[in-house]
Amino acid sequence: MRRAAFWISAAMAHSIVTIDDLSNDDIEAVFGLADRFLADMSPEGRLRRIRGRCSLAQDHVLATLFYEPSTRTRLSFESAMLRLGGQYISCADSKVTSTVKGETIADTVRVVESYADLIVIRHPWEGAAQVAADYVDVPVINAGDGGHEHPTQTLCDLYTLRVGDGRAGRRTLKDMTVVLCGDLRHGRTVHSLVYALARLGARVIPLPASPDLDFPEHVRRRLSRDYNFVPLDVAELPDASLPADVLYITPEKPHQLSLLESDALNVSIKLLTKKEQQALRDIKGVDAFYATRLQVERKEGDAGETSYPVIDREFLKQKPYRHSQVMHPLPRVDELGYDVDEDARSVYFQQAANGVPVRMALIASLLELVPAALAGGAGRRTNYRVYERPNTLRCSNANCVTAQPSEQRYLGQKFWLVGEAMPTVRCAYCDYEQEPKVISSARSKRYRLDVSSWKSISADDLALFESEAQALAAGYQAKKLTGREATATQSI
Ligand code: NCD
């Protein structure tokens, strides 16, 4: 049975499903706490590594439920819990859980919540962590849900951006320019990161490995609707002032070159030819470079990528990257050369090490082991009205948790009404947006194809469909047009 009025219960635990579940102040509070853990628990000379244990979480148990491979995220959560003096229980392989017997996410987490005080979940379906959060009373942390979001990696990224390698003092994220590079389409790390950077007032330059690996439409729409934010296009920038503090990279394709396709720079998209390398050298002011791996496991169809660019020492010699911090969420494959490891600009291992103090701070905050650290989410979700009429619209994303037959036993569709002039909806689980083609009053069951009048139907009576056929299949009939409407339709 579906939990009544989920999502609006005031008593619900604070879960971190999307980066927007943390306000900018919350993020600062988590970082302040991470700073304190590092100050108290890192040995001299190894400034950025936690050692020893405290007793803050001695009465608590953390559960890690990982339905996808992980090294850093799971182990750093478990290490963080141990360093806090707590215990953890772990499912690192979904094949040994009751999922193989057909158990649903909602059932699994309702069982696990009686064994643990906090659940960390990684799952291949977009929206799975939201389902988990909706069905338990303990906090849930999203450790990556398909290609959707990975908010705690973003915390590690932002913390690293803020402190770098620890030698240069704290940097402000506002006005920082970050280049996100590689597989921006499927990479969940760059999705959470771009939302956070947008909110924090940073500039973002996307450098997709190829046009089909650029940010998906729903990410760009959310950036624009929720944060009034448009990523920069490198071609719009004068070549002498291209600013960037960070560039996120990925393996195997000539991603950065796609953004260099500009008449001003006179560069074409191909492999890194000498001329293109020269063009890169001519760009001044790139402060950093963030790379990401090609997400082969999420790529639809042929995954036979051949020419992903490699970021190596030679590449980083180019003038624009002189002061670039080099970041990567790891694991790397071929996109980031081992010859960069010794370079002072490389901070990716520090980024992974920061996972422990940052996750300690998050766990301690969510379990309320420290005085009221978190005030609440950024409020994105409360701004939109909910649409969840059964047997009408379905989310268009085949990898959404709501599209899975096992979860459809109990899970309905749920959308946010994000459109104004048109009835645009956004899936409340995976964030995909769609524009219904048919509107109706649920009471009269008469549908119309002119969706622009959708606001004339009250929210609690509104029924939306993807197509006329879907409306007919649901037992709705075409609305008879009034004389005036018919004349207007004829004249179109
Ligand atoms: C990332 C992930 O799982 O999304 N890894 C991580 O958590 N550090 C990035 C990746 O797998 O490419």
Coordinates of C-alpha atoms and ligand atoms in Angstrom, one line a residue:
M1 CA 0.0 0.0 0.0
R2 CA 1.2 3.4 -0.8
R3 CA 2.2 5.7 2.0
A4 CA -0.4 8.4 2.3
A5 CA 0.7 12.0 1.6
F6 CA 4.3 11.1 1.4
W7 CA 6.8 13.9 0.7
I8 CA 4.9 16.4 2.8
S9 CA 5.0 14.8 6.2
A10 CA 6.6 17.3 8.5
A11 CA 7.9 14.4 10.7
M12 CA 9.8 12.8 7.9
A13 CA 13.5 12.4 8.3
H14 CA 15.8 14.7 6.4
S15 CA 17.0 12.6 3.5
I16 CA 19.5 13.7 0.8
V17 CA 18.2 12.5 -2.5
T18 CA 19.1 15.5 -4.6
I19 CA 21.7 18.2 -3.9
D20 CA 18.7 20.5 -3.5
D21 CA 17.9 18.7 -0.3
L22 CA 20.7 20.8 1.1
S23 CA 20.4 24.6 1.1
N24 CA 23.6 26.7 0.5
D25 CA 23.7 27.3 4.3
D26 CA 23.4 23.5 4.9
I27 CA 26.3 22.9 2.6
E28 CA 28.4 25.5 4.5
A29 CA 27.4 23.8 7.8
V30 CA 28.5 20.4 6.6
F31 CA 31.8 21.8 5.4
G32 CA 32.3 23.6 8.7
L33 CA 31.8 20.3 10.5
A34 CA 34.1 18.5 8.1
D35 CA 36.8 21.2 8.8
R36 CA 36.4 20.4 12.5
F37 CA 36.7 16.7 12.0
L38 CA 39.9 17.2 10.0
A39 CA 41.3 19.7 12.5
D40 CA 40.6 17.2 15.4
M41 CA 41.3 13.9 13.7
S42 CA 44.0 14.3 11.1
P43 CA 47.6 13.6 12.2
E44 CA 50.3 16.2 11.8
G45 CA 51.8 16.3 8.3
R46 CA 48.8 14.4 6.8
L47 CA 46.5 17.4 7.0
R48 CA 43.7 16.0 4.9
R49 CA 43.2 12.4 6.2
I50 CA 41.1 11.3 9.1
R51 CA 42.7 8.9 11.5
G52 CA 41.5 7.3 14.8
R53 CA 37.9 7.2 16.0
C54 CA 35.6 9.4 18.1
S55 CA 32.5 8.2 19.9
L56 CA 29.9 10.6 18.4
A57 CA 27.9 7.8 16.7
Q58 CA 28.6 5.0 19.1
D59 CA 25.0 4.1 19.5
H60 CA 24.2 4.2 15.8
V61 CA 24.2 1.8 12.8
L62 CA 24.5 2.8 9.1
A63 CA 23.2 0.5 6.3
T64 CA 24.9 0.7 2.9
L65 CA 22.7 -0.9 0.2
F66 CA 24.6 -0.9 -3.1
Y67 CA 22.9 -2.3 -6.2
E68 CA 25.7 -1.0 -8.4
P69 CA 29.5 -1.3 -8.1
S70 CA 31.3 1.2 -5.9
T71 CA 34.7 1.6 -4.2
R72 CA 35.0 5.2 -3.0
T73 CA 31.4 6.0 -2.1
R74 CA 30.6 2.8 -0.1
L75 CA 33.9 2.5 1.6
S76 CA 34.2 6.2 2.5
F77 CA 30.6 6.1 4.0
E78 CA 31.5 3.0 6.0
S79 CA 34.9 4.4 7.0
A80 CA 33.2 7.7 8.0
M81 CA 30.7 5.7 10.2
L82 CA 33.6 3.8 11.8
R83 CA 35.6 7.0 12.4
L84 CA 32.5 8.4 14.1
G85 CA 32.5 5.5 16.5
G86 CA 29.4 3.8 14.9
Q87 CA 28.8 0.5 13.2
Y88 CA 27.7 -0.4 9.7
I89 CA 25.9 -3.2 7.9
S90 CA 26.4 -3.6 4.2
C91 CA 24.9 -5.1 1.1
A92 CA 27.6 -4.6 -1.5
D93 CA 26.1 -7.0 -4.0
S94 CA 22.5 -6.9 -5.0
K95 CA 22.7 -10.5 -6.2
V96 CA 22.9 -11.7 -2.6
T97 CA 19.8 -9.8 -1.6
S98 CA 16.1 -10.6 -1.9
T99 CA 16.0 -8.3 -4.9
V100 CA 16.8 -11.4 -7.0
K101 CA 13.7 -13.0 -5.6
G102 CA 11.7 -10.0 -6.8
E103 CA 11.5 -7.9 -3.7
T104 CA 10.7 -4.2 -4.3
I105 CA 12.8 -1.2 -3.2
A106 CA 10.0 -0.1 -0.8
D107 CA 9.9 -3.5 0.9
T108 CA 13.7 -3.8 1.2
V109 CA 14.2 -0.4 2.8
R110 CA 11.2 -0.9 5.2
V111 CA 13.0 -4.0 6.5
V112 CA 16.4 -2.4 6.6
E113 CA 15.2 0.6 8.5
S114 CA 14.5 -1.7 11.5
Y115 CA 18.2 -2.7 11.4
A116 CA 19.8 0.7 10.9
D117 CA 19.5 4.4 11.8
L118 CA 20.5 5.7 8.4
I119 CA 20.4 4.1 4.9
V120 CA 22.8 4.9 2.1
I121 CA 21.5 3.5 -1.2
R122 CA 23.0 3.3 -4.7
H123 CA 20.7 1.9 -7.5
P124 CA 20.7 1.8 -11.3
W125 CA 17.2 3.2 -11.6
E126 CA 16.6 7.0 -11.7
G127 CA 14.4 8.0 -8.7
A128 CA 15.1 4.8 -6.7
A129 CA 16.6 6.8 -3.8
Q130 CA 13.5 9.0 -3.7
V131 CA 11.3 5.9 -3.4
A132 CA 13.5 4.6 -0.6
A133 CA 13.2 8.0 1.2
D134 CA 9.5 8.0 0.8
Y135 CA 9.0 4.6 2.5
V136 CA 11.1 4.9 5.7
D137 CA 11.3 7.1 8.7
V138 CA 15.1 7.1 8.9
P139 CA 17.2 9.4 6.7
V140 CA 18.2 8.1 3.3
I141 CA 21.2 9.2 1.4
N142 CA 21.3 8.9 -2.4
A143 CA 24.7 7.4 -3.3
G144 CA 23.9 7.6 -7.0
D145 CA 20.6 6.7 -8.7
G146 CA 21.2 5.7 -12.4
G147 CA 22.2 8.7 -14.4
H148 CA 20.2 11.1 -12.2
E149 CA 22.1 12.5 -9.2
H150 CA 25.0 11.8 -6.9
P151 CA 24.7 14.6 -4.3
T152 CA 27.4 13.4 -1.8
Q153 CA 30.0 13.3 -4.6
T154 CA 29.1 16.9 -5.2
L155 CA 29.7 17.7 -1.6
C156 CA 33.2 16.1 -2.0
D157 CA 33.7 18.1 -5.2
L158 CA 32.6 21.4 -3.7
Y159 CA 34.7 20.9 -0.6
T160 CA 37.7 20.2 -2.7
L161 CA 37.0 23.2 -4.9
R162 CA 36.8 25.3 -1.8
V163 CA 40.0 24.1 -0.2
G164 CA 42.0 22.8 -3.1
D165 CA 45.0 20.9 -1.9
G166 CA 44.8 22.8 1.4
R167 CA 47.8 25.0 0.8
A168 CA 46.2 28.0 -0.8
G169 CA 43.6 28.8 1.8
R170 CA 39.9 28.7 1.3
R171 CA 38.4 29.8 -2.0
T172 CA 34.9 31.1 -2.6
L173 CA 32.7 29.2 -5.0
K174 CA 30.9 32.3 -6.1
D175 CA 32.1 33.5 -9.4
M176 CA 34.3 30.5 -9.8
T177 CA 34.4 29.1 -13.3
V178 CA 34.1 25.4 -13.6
V179 CA 34.5 23.5 -16.8
L180 CA 32.6 20.2 -16.8
C181 CA 33.9 17.8 -19.3
G182 CA 33.2 14.4 -20.8
D183 CA 30.0 12.4 -20.5
L184 CA 27.6 15.1 -19.3
R185 CA 24.7 13.2 -20.6
H186 CA 24.9 10.1 -18.4
G187 CA 27.2 11.3 -15.6
R188 CA 25.2 11.7 -12.4
T189 CA 28.1 13.5 -10.7
V190 CA 28.1 16.3 -13.1
H191 CA 24.3 16.7 -12.8
S192 CA 24.3 17.2 -9.1
L193 CA 27.4 19.4 -9.4
V194 CA 26.0 21.7 -12.1
Y195 CA 22.9 22.3 -10.0
A196 CA 25.0 23.2 -6.9
L197 CA 27.3 25.4 -8.9
A198 CA 24.4 27.2 -10.4
R199 CA 22.9 27.8 -7.0
L200 CA 26.2 28.9 -5.5
G201 CA 26.8 31.5 -8.2
A202 CA 29.6 29.8 -10.1
R203 CA 30.1 29.9 -13.9
V204 CA 29.9 26.6 -15.7
I205 CA 31.3 25.8 -19.2
P206 CA 30.2 22.4 -20.4
L207 CA 32.7 20.5 -22.6
P208 CA 30.9 17.4 -23.7
A209 CA 32.9 14.6 -25.3
S210 CA 30.6 14.9 -28.3
P211 CA 27.3 16.6 -29.0
D212 CA 25.4 13.5 -28.0
L213 CA 27.1 13.5 -24.6
D214 CA 26.1 17.0 -23.7
F215 CA 23.8 17.8 -20.8
P216 CA 20.4 16.2 -21.4
E217 CA 17.4 18.5 -22.1
H218 CA 15.9 17.9 -18.6
V219 CA 19.0 19.0 -16.9
R220 CA 19.2 22.2 -18.9
R221 CA 15.5 22.9 -18.3
R222 CA 15.9 22.4 -14.6
L223 CA 18.9 24.7 -14.6
S224 CA 16.9 27.4 -16.3
R225 CA 13.6 27.0 -14.5
D226 CA 14.9 26.4 -10.9
Y227 CA 18.0 28.5 -10.9
N228 CA 17.6 30.9 -13.9
F229 CA 21.0 29.5 -15.0
V230 CA 22.4 29.0 -18.4
P231 CA 25.8 27.3 -18.8
L232 CA 28.3 29.3 -20.8
D233 CA 29.2 28.4 -24.3
V234 CA 32.9 28.6 -24.8
A235 CA 32.4 30.0 -28.3
E236 CA 30.6 33.0 -26.8
L237 CA 33.6 34.0 -24.8
P238 CA 36.4 36.1 -26.1
D239 CA 39.4 33.8 -26.3
A240 CA 41.6 35.9 -24.1
S241 CA 39.2 35.8 -21.2
L242 CA 38.0 32.2 -21.0
P243 CA 37.8 31.7 -17.3
A244 CA 37.7 28.4 -15.5
D245 CA 38.6 27.2 -12.1
V246 CA 37.8 23.6 -12.6
L247 CA 37.4 21.2 -15.5
Y248 CA 35.6 17.9 -15.0
I249 CA 37.0 15.4 -17.6
T250 CA 36.0 11.9 -19.1
P251 CA 37.6 9.2 -21.3
E252 CA 38.0 8.7 -25.0
K253 CA 36.4 11.5 -27.0
P254 CA 37.4 14.9 -28.3
H255 CA 35.1 16.6 -26.0
Q256 CA 36.8 19.9 -25.4
L257 CA 37.2 20.4 -29.1
S258 CA 33.5 20.4 -29.7
L259 CA 33.4 23.7 -27.7
L260 CA 36.3 25.1 -29.6
E261 CA 34.3 25.1 -32.8
S262 CA 34.2 28.8 -33.2
D263 CA 35.0 31.0 -36.1
A264 CA 36.9 33.3 -33.8
L265 CA 39.2 30.5 -32.7
N266 CA 39.2 29.0 -36.2
V267 CA 39.2 25.4 -34.9
S268 CA 37.3 22.5 -36.2
I269 CA 36.1 19.4 -34.3
K270 CA 38.4 16.5 -34.9
L271 CA 41.1 14.9 -32.9
L272 CA 43.7 17.1 -31.3
T273 CA 45.7 18.3 -34.2
K274 CA 48.7 20.6 -33.8
K275 CA 46.5 23.5 -34.9
E276 CA 43.9 22.7 -32.4
Q277 CA 46.4 22.3 -29.6
Q278 CA 47.7 25.7 -30.6
A279 CA 44.2 27.1 -30.3
L280 CA 43.8 25.6 -26.8
R281 CA 47.1 27.2 -25.9
D282 CA 45.8 30.6 -27.1
I283 CA 43.0 30.5 -24.6
K284 CA 44.0 32.3 -21.5
G285 CA 42.6 32.1 -18.0
V286 CA 41.4 28.5 -17.5
D287 CA 42.1 27.8 -13.9
A288 CA 41.1 24.2 -13.6
F289 CA 39.8 21.1 -15.4
Y290 CA 37.2 18.5 -14.2
A291 CA 37.1 15.2 -16.0
T292 CA 34.5 12.4 -16.0
R293 CA 34.6 8.8 -17.3
L294 CA 32.4 7.7 -20.2
Q295 CA 29.5 6.0 -18.5
V296 CA 29.6 2.9 -20.7
E297 CA 27.1 1.1 -18.5
R298 CA 24.4 3.8 -19.2
K299 CA 25.1 4.4 -22.8
E300 CA 22.1 3.4 -25.0
G301 CA 22.9 1.3 -28.1
D302 CA 26.5 1.1 -29.4
A303 CA 29.0 1.9 -26.8
G304 CA 31.9 1.7 -29.3
E305 CA 33.4 5.1 -28.6
T306 CA 36.8 5.4 -30.1
S307 CA 38.4 8.8 -29.6
Y308 CA 37.8 10.2 -26.2
P309 CA 40.5 12.8 -25.4
V310 CA 43.2 12.0 -22.9
I311 CA 44.1 14.7 -20.4
D312 CA 47.8 14.3 -19.7
R313 CA 50.8 16.3 -18.8
E314 CA 51.3 17.5 -22.3
F315 CA 47.7 18.7 -22.5
L316 CA 48.0 20.5 -19.2
K317 CA 51.1 22.4 -20.4
Q318 CA 48.8 24.5 -22.5
K319 CA 48.6 28.1 -21.4
P320 CA 44.9 28.1 -20.6
Y321 CA 45.3 25.4 -17.9
R322 CA 48.3 26.9 -16.2
H323 CA 46.3 27.4 -13.0
S324 CA 43.7 24.8 -13.5
Q325 CA 42.9 22.5 -10.6
V326 CA 42.5 19.0 -12.1
M327 CA 39.6 17.1 -10.7
H328 CA 37.9 13.7 -11.4
P329 CA 35.3 11.9 -9.4
L330 CA 37.2 8.6 -10.2
P331 CA 37.3 5.9 -11.2
R332 CA 39.4 6.9 -14.2
V333 CA 39.9 4.7 -17.2
D334 CA 41.9 6.2 -20.1
E335 CA 40.8 9.8 -20.0
L336 CA 43.3 11.0 -17.4
G337 CA 47.0 10.1 -17.7
Y338 CA 48.9 8.7 -14.8
D339 CA 51.6 11.3 -15.7
V340 CA 49.3 14.0 -14.2
D341 CA 49.4 12.4 -10.7
E342 CA 52.5 14.2 -9.6
D343 CA 51.4 17.5 -10.9
A344 CA 50.6 20.0 -8.1
R345 CA 47.3 21.0 -9.9
S346 CA 45.9 17.4 -9.5
V347 CA 43.5 17.1 -6.6
Y348 CA 41.5 14.0 -7.5
F349 CA 43.0 11.8 -4.8
Q350 CA 42.4 14.6 -2.3
Q351 CA 38.8 14.7 -3.6
A352 CA 38.4 11.0 -2.8
A353 CA 40.1 11.4 0.6
N354 CA 37.7 14.3 1.4
G355 CA 34.9 11.7 1.2
V356 CA 35.6 10.7 4.7
P357 CA 35.4 14.0 6.6
V358 CA 32.6 15.3 4.4
R359 CA 30.5 12.1 4.9
M360 CA 31.3 12.1 8.6
A361 CA 29.9 15.6 8.7
L362 CA 26.8 14.6 6.8
I363 CA 26.1 11.5 8.8
A364 CA 26.6 13.4 12.1
S365 CA 24.2 16.1 10.9
L366 CA 21.5 13.8 9.6
L367 CA 21.6 11.7 12.8
E368 CA 21.5 14.9 14.8
L369 CA 24.7 14.0 16.7
V370 CA 25.6 17.7 16.5
P371 CA 23.3 20.6 17.4
A372 CA 20.9 21.5 14.5
A373 CA 23.3 21.6 11.7
L374 CA 20.8 21.4 8.8
A375 CA 17.9 23.8 8.3
G376 CA 16.3 22.1 5.3
G377 CA 16.4 21.8 1.6
A378 CA 16.7 24.5 -1.0
G379 CA 12.9 24.4 -1.4
R380 CA 12.8 23.5 -5.0
R381 CA 10.1 20.9 -4.5
T382 CA 7.7 23.1 -2.6
N383 CA 7.5 25.6 -5.4
Y384 CA 5.5 23.4 -7.8
R385 CA 2.1 21.9 -7.6
V386 CA 1.9 18.1 -7.7
Y387 CA 0.2 16.1 -10.4
E388 CA -0.4 12.4 -9.7
R389 CA -3.7 11.3 -11.3
P390 CA -3.6 7.6 -11.8
N391 CA -4.0 6.0 -15.3
T392 CA -3.1 9.2 -17.2
L393 CA 0.5 10.5 -17.9
R394 CA 3.5 8.1 -17.6
C395 CA 7.1 9.3 -17.2
S396 CA 8.8 9.1 -20.6
N397 CA 12.1 7.9 -19.1
A398 CA 12.5 4.1 -19.5
N399 CA 15.1 4.0 -16.7
C400 CA 12.8 5.9 -14.3
V401 CA 11.9 3.8 -11.2
T402 CA 8.3 4.3 -12.1
A403 CA 8.8 2.5 -15.4
Q404 CA 9.9 -0.7 -13.7
P405 CA 7.3 -3.5 -13.6
S406 CA 8.4 -4.6 -10.1
E407 CA 7.9 -1.1 -8.6
Q408 CA 4.7 -0.5 -10.5
R409 CA 3.0 -2.9 -8.1
Y410 CA 2.9 -0.1 -5.6
L411 CA 4.3 3.0 -7.1
G412 CA 2.2 5.6 -9.0
Q413 CA 3.3 8.3 -11.3
K414 CA 4.1 11.7 -9.7
F415 CA 4.9 14.9 -11.4
W416 CA 5.6 18.5 -10.6
L417 CA 3.6 21.0 -12.7
V418 CA 6.5 23.2 -13.8
G419 CA 5.0 24.9 -16.9
E420 CA 3.2 28.2 -16.9
A421 CA 1.7 28.8 -20.4
M422 CA 1.8 25.1 -21.2
P423 CA 1.1 22.2 -18.9
T424 CA 4.7 21.0 -18.7
V425 CA 5.3 18.3 -16.1
R426 CA 8.5 17.1 -14.5
C427 CA 8.8 13.6 -13.1
A428 CA 9.1 13.9 -9.3
Y429 CA 11.5 10.9 -9.3
C430 CA 13.8 11.3 -12.2
D431 CA 13.3 15.0 -13.3
Y432 CA 12.5 14.2 -16.9
E433 CA 10.1 16.8 -18.4
Q434 CA 7.4 16.3 -20.9
E435 CA 4.6 18.3 -22.5
P436 CA 1.2 16.6 -22.4
K437 CA -0.7 16.9 -25.7
V438 CA -4.2 16.4 -24.3
I439 CA -5.9 18.0 -21.3
S440 CA -9.2 17.1 -19.6
S441 CA -11.4 17.6 -16.7
A442 CA -11.4 14.3 -14.7
R443 CA -15.0 14.9 -13.7
S444 CA -16.5 15.4 -17.1
K445 CA -14.0 13.0 -18.9
R446 CA -14.1 15.3 -21.9
Y447 CA -10.7 16.0 -23.4
R448 CA -9.3 18.9 -25.5
L449 CA -6.3 19.1 -27.7
D450 CA -5.9 22.8 -27.1
V451 CA -3.7 22.5 -24.0
S452 CA -3.1 26.3 -23.7
S453 CA -6.3 26.5 -21.7
W454 CA -5.1 24.0 -19.1
K455 CA -5.3 26.6 -16.3
S456 CA -9.1 26.8 -16.7
I457 CA -9.3 23.3 -15.2
S458 CA -8.8 23.3 -11.4
A459 CA -5.7 21.5 -10.2
D460 CA -7.7 18.8 -8.4
D461 CA -9.8 18.1 -11.5
L462 CA -7.0 18.2 -14.1
A463 CA -6.2 15.1 -16.2
L464 CA -3.3 15.1 -18.6
F465 CA -2.4 12.7 -21.4
E466 CA 0.5 12.1 -23.8
S467 CA -1.9 11.5 -26.7
E468 CA -5.5 11.3 -27.8
A469 CA -5.2 7.6 -28.0
Q470 CA -4.1 7.4 -24.4
A471 CA -7.1 9.6 -23.4
L472 CA -9.5 7.4 -25.3
A473 CA -8.0 4.2 -23.8
A474 CA -8.6 5.7 -20.4
G475 CA -12.3 6.1 -21.2
Y476 CA -12.2 9.9 -22.0
Q477 CA -14.0 11.4 -24.9
A478 CA -13.4 14.4 -27.1
K479 CA -15.1 17.6 -25.8
K480 CA -17.7 19.0 -28.2
L481 CA -16.5 22.4 -29.3
T482 CA -18.7 25.4 -28.8
G483 CA -19.7 27.3 -32.0
R484 CA -17.0 29.9 -31.4
E485 CA -14.3 27.3 -30.6
A486 CA -15.3 25.3 -33.8
T487 CA -15.0 28.4 -35.9
A488 CA -11.6 29.2 -34.4
T489 CA -10.4 25.7 -35.1
Q490 CA -11.6 25.8 -38.7
S491 CA -9.8 29.0 -39.3
I492 CA -6.5 27.6 -38.2
Ligands
NCD1 C1 31.1 8.1 -9.8 C2 29.7 7.4 -9.9 O1 29.5 6.3 -9.4 O2 28.8 8.0 -10.5 N1 32.0 7.5 -9.0 C3 32.0 7.9 -7.7 O3 31.0 7.7 -6.9 N2 33.1 8.5 -7.2 C4 31.7 8.4 -11.2 C5 31.8 7.2 -12.1 O4 31.5 6.1 -11.8 O5 32.3 7.5 -13.3

